Short mmCIF file of C-alpha atoms and ligand atoms in Angstrom, two decimals:
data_model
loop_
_atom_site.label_atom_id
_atom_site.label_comp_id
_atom_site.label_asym_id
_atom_site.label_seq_id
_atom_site.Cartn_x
_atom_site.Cartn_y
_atom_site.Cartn_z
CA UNK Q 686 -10.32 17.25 30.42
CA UNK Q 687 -12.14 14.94 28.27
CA UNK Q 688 -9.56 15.05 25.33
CA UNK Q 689 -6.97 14.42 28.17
CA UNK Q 690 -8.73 11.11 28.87
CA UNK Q 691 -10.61 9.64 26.05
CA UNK Q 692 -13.11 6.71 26.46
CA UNK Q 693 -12.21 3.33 24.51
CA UNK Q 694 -14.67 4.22 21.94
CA UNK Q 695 -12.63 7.62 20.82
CA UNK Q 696 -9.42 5.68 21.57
CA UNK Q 697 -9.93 3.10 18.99
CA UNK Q 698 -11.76 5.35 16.93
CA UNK Q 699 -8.51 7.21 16.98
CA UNK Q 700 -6.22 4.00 16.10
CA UNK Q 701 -8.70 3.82 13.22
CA UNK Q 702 -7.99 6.61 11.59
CA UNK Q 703 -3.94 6.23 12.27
CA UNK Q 704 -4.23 2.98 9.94
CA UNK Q 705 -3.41 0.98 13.08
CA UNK Q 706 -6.50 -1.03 13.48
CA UNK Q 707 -9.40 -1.98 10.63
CA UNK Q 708 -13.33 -1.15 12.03
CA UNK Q 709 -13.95 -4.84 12.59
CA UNK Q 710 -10.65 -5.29 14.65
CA UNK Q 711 -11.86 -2.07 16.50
CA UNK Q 712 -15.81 -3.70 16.70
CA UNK Q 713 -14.35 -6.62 18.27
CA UNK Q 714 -12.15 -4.93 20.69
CA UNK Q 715 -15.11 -2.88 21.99
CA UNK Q 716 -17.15 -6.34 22.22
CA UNK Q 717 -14.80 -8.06 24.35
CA UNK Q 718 -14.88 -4.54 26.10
CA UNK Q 719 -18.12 -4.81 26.78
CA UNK Q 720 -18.41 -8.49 27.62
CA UNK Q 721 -15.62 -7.92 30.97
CA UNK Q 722 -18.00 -5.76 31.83
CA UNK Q 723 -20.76 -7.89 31.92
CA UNK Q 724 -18.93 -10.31 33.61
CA UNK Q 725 -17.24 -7.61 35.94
CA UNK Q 726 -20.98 -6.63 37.22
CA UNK Q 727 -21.60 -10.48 38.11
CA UNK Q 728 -18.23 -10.92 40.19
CA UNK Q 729 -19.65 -7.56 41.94
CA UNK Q 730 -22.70 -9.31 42.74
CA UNK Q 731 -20.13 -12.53 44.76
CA UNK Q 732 -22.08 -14.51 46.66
CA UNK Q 733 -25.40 -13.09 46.45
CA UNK Q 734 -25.41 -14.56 42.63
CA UNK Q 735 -24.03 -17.84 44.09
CA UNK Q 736 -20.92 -16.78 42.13
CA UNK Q 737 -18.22 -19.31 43.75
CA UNK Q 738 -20.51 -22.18 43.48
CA UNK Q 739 -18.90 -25.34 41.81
CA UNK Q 740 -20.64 -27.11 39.33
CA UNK Q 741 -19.16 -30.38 40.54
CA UNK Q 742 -17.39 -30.53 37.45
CA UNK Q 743 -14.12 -29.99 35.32
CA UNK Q 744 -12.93 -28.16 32.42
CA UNK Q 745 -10.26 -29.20 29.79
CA UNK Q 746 -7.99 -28.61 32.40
CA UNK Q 747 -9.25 -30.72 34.86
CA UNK Q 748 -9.76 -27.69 36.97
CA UNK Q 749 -12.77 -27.62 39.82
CA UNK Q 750 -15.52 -25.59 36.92
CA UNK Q 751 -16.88 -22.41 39.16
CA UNK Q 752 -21.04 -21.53 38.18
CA UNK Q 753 -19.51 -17.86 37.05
CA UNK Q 754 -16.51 -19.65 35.23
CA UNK Q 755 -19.58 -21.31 32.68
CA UNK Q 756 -21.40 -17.53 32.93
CA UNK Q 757 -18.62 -15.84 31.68
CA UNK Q 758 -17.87 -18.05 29.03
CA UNK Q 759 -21.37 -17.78 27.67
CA UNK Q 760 -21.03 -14.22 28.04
CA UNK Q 761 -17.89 -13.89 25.97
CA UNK Q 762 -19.87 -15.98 22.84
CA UNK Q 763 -22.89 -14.51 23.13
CA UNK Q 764 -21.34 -10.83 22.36
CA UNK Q 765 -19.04 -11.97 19.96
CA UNK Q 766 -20.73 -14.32 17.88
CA UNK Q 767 -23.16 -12.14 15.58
CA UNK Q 768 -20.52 -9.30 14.65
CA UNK Q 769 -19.52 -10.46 11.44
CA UNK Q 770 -15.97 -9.87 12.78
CA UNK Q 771 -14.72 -13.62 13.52
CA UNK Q 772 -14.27 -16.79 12.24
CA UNK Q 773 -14.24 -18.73 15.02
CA UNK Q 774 -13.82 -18.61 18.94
CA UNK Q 775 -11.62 -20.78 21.43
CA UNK Q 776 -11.59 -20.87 25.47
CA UNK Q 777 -10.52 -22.26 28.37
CA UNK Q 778 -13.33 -23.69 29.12
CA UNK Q 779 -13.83 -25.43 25.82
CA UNK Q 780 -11.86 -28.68 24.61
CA UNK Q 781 -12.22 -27.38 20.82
CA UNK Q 782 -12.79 -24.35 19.08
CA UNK Q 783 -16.97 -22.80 18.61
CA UNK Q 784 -17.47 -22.14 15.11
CA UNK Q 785 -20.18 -19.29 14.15
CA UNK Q 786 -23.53 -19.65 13.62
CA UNK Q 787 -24.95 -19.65 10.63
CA UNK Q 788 -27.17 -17.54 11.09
CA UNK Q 789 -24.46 -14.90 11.06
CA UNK Q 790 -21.14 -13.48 8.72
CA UNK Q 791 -17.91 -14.73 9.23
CA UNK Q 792 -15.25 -12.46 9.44
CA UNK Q 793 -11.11 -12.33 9.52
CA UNK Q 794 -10.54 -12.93 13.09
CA UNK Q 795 -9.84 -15.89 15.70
CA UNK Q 796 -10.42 -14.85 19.33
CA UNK Q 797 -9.18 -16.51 22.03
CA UNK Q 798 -10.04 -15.75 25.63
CA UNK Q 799 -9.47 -17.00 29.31
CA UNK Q 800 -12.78 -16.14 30.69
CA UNK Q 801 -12.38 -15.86 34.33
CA UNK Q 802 -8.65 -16.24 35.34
CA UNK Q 803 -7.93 -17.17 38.78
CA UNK Q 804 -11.55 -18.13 39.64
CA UNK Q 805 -10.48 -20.33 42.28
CA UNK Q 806 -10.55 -17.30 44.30
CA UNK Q 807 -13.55 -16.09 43.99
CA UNK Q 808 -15.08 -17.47 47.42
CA UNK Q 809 -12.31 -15.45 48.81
CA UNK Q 810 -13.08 -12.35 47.13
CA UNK Q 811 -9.65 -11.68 45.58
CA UNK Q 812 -9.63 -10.27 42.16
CA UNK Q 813 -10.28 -12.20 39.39
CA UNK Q 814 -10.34 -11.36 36.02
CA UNK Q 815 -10.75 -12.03 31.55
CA UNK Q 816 -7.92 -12.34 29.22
CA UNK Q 817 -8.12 -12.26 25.68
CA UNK Q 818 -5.77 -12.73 22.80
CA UNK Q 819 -7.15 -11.73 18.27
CA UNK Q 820 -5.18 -13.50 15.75
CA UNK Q 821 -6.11 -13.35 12.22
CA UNK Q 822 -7.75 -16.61 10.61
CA UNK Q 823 -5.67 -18.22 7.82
CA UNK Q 824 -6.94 -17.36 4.33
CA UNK Q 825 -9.59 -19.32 2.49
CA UNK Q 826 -10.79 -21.33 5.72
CA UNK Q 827 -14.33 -21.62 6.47
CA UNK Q 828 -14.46 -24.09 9.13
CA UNK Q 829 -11.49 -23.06 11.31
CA UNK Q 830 -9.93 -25.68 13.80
CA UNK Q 831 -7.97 -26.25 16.48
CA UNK Q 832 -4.29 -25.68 13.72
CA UNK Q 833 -5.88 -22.01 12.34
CA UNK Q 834 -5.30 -20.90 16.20
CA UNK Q 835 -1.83 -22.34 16.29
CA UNK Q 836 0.18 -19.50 15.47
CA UNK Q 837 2.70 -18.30 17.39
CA UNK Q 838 2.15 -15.06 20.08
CA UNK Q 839 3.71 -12.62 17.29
CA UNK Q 840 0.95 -13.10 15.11
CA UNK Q 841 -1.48 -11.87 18.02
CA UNK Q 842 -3.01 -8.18 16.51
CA UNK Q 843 -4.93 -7.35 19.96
CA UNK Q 844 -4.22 -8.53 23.34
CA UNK Q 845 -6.27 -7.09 26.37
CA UNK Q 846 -7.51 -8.63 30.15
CA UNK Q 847 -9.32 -7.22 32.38
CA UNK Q 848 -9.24 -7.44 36.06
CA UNK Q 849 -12.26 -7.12 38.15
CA UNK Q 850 -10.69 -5.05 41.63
CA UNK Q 851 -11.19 -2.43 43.19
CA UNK Q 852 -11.82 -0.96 40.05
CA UNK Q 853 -12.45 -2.43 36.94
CA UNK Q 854 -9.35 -2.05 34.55
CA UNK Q 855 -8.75 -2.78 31.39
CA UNK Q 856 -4.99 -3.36 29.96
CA UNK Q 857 -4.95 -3.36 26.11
CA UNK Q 858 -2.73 -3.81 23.39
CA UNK Q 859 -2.91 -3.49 19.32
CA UNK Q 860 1.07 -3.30 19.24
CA UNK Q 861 1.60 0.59 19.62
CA UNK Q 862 2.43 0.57 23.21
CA UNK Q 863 0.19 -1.02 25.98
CA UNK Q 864 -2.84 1.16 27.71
CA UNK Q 865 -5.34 0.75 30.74
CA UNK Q 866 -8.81 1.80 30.78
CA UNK Q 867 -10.70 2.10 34.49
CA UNK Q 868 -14.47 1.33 33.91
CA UNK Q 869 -15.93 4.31 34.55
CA UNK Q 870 -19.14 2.58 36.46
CA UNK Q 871 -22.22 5.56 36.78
CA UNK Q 872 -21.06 6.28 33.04
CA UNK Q 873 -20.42 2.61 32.20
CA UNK Q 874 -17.80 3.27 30.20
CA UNK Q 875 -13.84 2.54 30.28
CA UNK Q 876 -11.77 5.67 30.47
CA UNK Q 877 -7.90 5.97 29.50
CA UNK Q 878 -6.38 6.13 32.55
CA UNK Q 879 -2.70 4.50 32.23
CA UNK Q 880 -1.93 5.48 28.63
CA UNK Q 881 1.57 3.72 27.65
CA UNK Q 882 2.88 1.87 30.71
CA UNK Q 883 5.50 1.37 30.93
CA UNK Q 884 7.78 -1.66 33.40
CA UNK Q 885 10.61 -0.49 34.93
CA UNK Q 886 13.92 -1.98 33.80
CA UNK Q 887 14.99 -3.18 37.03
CA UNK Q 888 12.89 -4.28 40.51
CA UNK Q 889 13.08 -5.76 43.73
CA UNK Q 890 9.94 -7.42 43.73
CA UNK Q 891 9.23 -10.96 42.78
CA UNK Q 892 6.11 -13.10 42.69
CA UNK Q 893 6.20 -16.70 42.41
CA UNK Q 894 4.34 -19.57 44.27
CA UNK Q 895 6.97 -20.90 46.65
CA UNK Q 896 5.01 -23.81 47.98
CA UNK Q 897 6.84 -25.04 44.90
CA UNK Q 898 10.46 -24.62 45.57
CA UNK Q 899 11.13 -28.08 46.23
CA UNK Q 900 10.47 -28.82 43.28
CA UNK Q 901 11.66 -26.02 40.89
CA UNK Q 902 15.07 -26.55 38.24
CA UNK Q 903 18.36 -24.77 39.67
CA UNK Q 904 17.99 -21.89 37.97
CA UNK Q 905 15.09 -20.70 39.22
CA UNK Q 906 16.24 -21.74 42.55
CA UNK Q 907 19.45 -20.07 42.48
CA UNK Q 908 17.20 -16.67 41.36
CA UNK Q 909 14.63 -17.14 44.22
CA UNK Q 910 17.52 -17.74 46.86
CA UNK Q 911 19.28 -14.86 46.17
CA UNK Q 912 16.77 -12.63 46.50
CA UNK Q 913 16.15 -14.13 49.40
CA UNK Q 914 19.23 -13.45 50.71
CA UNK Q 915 18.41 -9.60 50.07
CA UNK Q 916 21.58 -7.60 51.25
CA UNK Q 917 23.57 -10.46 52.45
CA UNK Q 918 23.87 -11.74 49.51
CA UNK Q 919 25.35 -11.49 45.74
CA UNK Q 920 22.51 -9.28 44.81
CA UNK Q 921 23.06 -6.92 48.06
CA UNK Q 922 19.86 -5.19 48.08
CA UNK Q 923 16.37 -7.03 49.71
CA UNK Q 924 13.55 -8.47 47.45
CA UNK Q 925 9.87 -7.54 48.49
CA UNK Q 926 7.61 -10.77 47.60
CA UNK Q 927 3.75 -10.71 46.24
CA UNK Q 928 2.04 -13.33 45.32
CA UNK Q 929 -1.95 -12.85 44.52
CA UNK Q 930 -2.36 -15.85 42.86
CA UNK Q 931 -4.69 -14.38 40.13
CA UNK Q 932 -2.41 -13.66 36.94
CA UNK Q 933 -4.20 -10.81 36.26
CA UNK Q 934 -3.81 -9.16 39.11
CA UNK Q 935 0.03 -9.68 39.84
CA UNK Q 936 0.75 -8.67 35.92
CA UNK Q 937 -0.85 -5.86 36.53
CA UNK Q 938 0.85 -4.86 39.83
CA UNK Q 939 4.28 -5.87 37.36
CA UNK Q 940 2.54 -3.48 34.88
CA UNK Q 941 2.04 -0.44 37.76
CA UNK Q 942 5.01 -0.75 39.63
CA UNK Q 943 7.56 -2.98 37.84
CA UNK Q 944 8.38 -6.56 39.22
CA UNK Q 945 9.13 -10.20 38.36
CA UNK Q 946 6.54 -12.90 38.09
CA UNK Q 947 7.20 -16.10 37.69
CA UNK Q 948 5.15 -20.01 37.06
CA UNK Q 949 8.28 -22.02 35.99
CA UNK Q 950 8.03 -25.15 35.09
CA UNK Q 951 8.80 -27.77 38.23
CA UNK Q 952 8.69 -31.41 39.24
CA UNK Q 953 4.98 -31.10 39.53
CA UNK Q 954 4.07 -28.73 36.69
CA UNK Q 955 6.15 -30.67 33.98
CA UNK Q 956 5.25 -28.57 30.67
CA UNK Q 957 4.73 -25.58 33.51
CA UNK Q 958 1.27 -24.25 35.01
CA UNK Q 959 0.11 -21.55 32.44
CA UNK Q 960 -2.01 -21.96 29.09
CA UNK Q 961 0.14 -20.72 26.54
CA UNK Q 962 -2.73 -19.22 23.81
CA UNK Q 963 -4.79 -17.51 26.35
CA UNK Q 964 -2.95 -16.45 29.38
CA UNK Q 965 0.84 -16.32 28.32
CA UNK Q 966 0.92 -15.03 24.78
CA UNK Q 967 -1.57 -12.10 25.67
CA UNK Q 968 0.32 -11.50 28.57
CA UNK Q 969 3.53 -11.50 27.16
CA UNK Q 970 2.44 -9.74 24.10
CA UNK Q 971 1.35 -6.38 26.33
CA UNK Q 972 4.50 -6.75 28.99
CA UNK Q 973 6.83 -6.77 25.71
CA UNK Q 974 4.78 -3.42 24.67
CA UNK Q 975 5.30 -2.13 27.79
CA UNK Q 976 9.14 -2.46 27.76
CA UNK Q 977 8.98 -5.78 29.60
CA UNK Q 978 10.01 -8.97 28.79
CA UNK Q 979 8.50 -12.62 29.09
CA UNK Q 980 9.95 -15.84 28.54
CA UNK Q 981 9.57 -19.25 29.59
CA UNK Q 982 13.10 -19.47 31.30
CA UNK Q 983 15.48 -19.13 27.94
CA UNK Q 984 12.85 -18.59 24.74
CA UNK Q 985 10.60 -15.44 24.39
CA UNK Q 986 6.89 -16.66 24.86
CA UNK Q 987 5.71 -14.84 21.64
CA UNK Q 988 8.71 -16.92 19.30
CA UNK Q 989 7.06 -20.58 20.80
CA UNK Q 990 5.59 -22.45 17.99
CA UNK Q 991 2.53 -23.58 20.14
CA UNK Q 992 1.31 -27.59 19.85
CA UNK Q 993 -1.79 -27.60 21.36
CA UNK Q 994 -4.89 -24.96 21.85
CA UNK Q 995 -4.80 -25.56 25.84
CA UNK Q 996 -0.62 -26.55 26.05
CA UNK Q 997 0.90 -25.11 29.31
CA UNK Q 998 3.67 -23.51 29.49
CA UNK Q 999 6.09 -21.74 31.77
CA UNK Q 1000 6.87 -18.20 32.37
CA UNK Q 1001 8.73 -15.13 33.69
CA UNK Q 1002 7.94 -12.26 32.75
CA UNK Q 1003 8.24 -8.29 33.92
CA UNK Q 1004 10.92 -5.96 34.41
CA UNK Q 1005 13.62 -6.41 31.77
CA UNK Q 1006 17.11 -6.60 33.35
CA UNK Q 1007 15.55 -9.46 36.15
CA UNK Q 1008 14.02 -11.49 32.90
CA UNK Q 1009 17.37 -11.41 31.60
CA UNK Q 1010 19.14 -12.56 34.67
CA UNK Q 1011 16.89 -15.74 34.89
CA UNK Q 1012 17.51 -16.29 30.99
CA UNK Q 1013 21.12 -15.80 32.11
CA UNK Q 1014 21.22 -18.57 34.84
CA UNK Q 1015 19.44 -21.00 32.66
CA UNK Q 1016 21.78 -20.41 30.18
CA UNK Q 1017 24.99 -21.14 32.75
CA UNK Q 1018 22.91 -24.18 34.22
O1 LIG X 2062 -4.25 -19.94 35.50
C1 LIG X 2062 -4.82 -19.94 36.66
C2 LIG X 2062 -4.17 -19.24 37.82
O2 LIG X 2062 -5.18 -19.02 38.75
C3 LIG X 2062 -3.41 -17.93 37.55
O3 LIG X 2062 -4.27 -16.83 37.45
C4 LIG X 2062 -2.47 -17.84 38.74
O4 LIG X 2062 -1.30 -17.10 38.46
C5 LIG X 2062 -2.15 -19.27 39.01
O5 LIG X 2062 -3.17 -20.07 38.42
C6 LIG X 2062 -2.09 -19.56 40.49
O6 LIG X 2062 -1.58 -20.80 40.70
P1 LIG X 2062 -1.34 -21.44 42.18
O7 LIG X 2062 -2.73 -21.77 42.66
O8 LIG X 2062 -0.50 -22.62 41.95
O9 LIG X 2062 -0.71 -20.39 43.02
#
């Protein structure tokens, strides 16, 4: 039974030994690991640790900064800062990149990380959830700034977010297929329970936010409105629609059960609604492992040549043959 499901620990251990992943790549995968978590046992606690509170305050993004948005964070650089593993660290919730102390080693990697994605619903208790992307730091650099991260999503050599449920799952990547661990909470420990997912090719399930949809570009209207149609129209089958609202949790569902999910870019959301570094390139990075696909309308998200640490961008991403339809219609726009 237990070399049917292996813990994280003998996973990795086990992508050691295949020459897939070095001992400080697997350190800092089981750090991160153990940081969601942390932070997983604080959004259990809700309201009773004043979790939703608002500091009355904004990030970089000029988004409302949530009391457990600020915990997490400090969570995340706490563990990862005294490995030896890293070179430097960058967030959402930080305009530039945290160096490491000296009191510690530097190591080889950057780590980027969205510490509490979709926090705005944490008063409601929806899921919320941590998403993380390793990149390696550019030789001879000591001081690494905001151009070491900019590399684009191919360079990524972990990906991984976790989303804090029902359960507590965590989706991981080191480019040898994508695999979900459920946290395993009398034991404390994440257990492989969805080893290579895969997405579905095709779907009839979409997720996109359409209180937009006045102001979206014709392709992605034209895609929307005729699944909307459902069997009257040119697709001739009906389209289910989800829309949690919390990336984490709708890739996932895209991840179980195959789907499309969608933040295009729009009228209001110019550059699009998504931070490329640390939502969209670990995303897309563990959909395209899973036999998915993710662009941001026409260009896979992993082949963008990012500008900025915290740059938005739009995507679609999920089951293959519908990412390629809406590449398609942007194409024949
Ligand atoms: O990036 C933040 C985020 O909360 C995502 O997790 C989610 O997909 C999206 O924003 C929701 O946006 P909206 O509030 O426009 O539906």
């Amino acid at each position: 039974m237990a070399a049917n499901r292996p813990a994280l620990t003998r996973y990795l251990i086990e992508r050691q030994r295949a020459g897939r992943i070095n001992a400080d790549l697997r350190l800092l995968i089981e750090t991160c690991a153990r940081a969601c978590k942390a932070i997983g046992f604080q959004v259990d606690k809700g309201a009773l640790a004043g979790v939703g509170a608002s500091l009355g305050v904004q990030n970089v993004q000029a988004e409302d900064q949530k009391k457990l948005d600020v915990v997490s964070n400090e969570i995340l650089l706490e563990a990862n800062e005294w490995g030896g593993n890293l070179a430097a660290l960058a967030s959402e919730e930080m305009e530039v990149p945290a160096q490491i102390p000296s009191a510690f080693p530097r190591g080889e990697y950057l780590l980027l990380f969205d510490p509490l994605d979709g926090s705005s619903n944490i008063d409601v208790n929806i899921p919320v959830g941590t998403i993380f992307s390793v990149l390696r730091c550019p030789e001879r650099i000591t001081q690494p700034d905001e151009a070491c991260f900019l590399q684009t999503g191919r360079a990524q050599v972990a990906a991984g977010f976790a989303t804090y449920g029902p359960s507590t799952i965590l989706v991981l990547t080191v480019g040898d297929g994508a695999h979900g661990f459920t946290l395993d909470p009398y034991m404390s420990s994440f257990v492989l329970t969805h080893p290579d997912i895969r997405i579905p090719e095709d779907t009839s399930e979409f997720a996109i936010n359409v209180s937009n949809m006045r102001r979206w570009e014709p392709p992605v209207k034209r895609y929307i409105d005729e699944c909307l149609a459902g069997k009257d129209g040119p697709r001739g089958k009906d389209f289910n629609m989800r829309w949690v609202a919390s990336m984490v949790a709708d890739v996932f569902r895209v991840l179980s059960r195959g789907g499309i999910f969608m933040y295009p870019r729009d009228a209001k959301h110019k550059e699009g609604r998504l931070r490329l570094m640390y939502e969209a390139n670990p995303m897309a990075f563990i959909v395209e492992q899973a036999g998915g696909a993710a662009t941001d309308g026409s260009t896979p998200i992993l082949d963008i040549k990012p500008k900025g640490l915290h740059q938005r961008i739009a995507v679609v991403l999920g089951s293959k043959n519908e990412v390629e339809r809406v590449t398609s219609y942007h194409v024949e726009k």
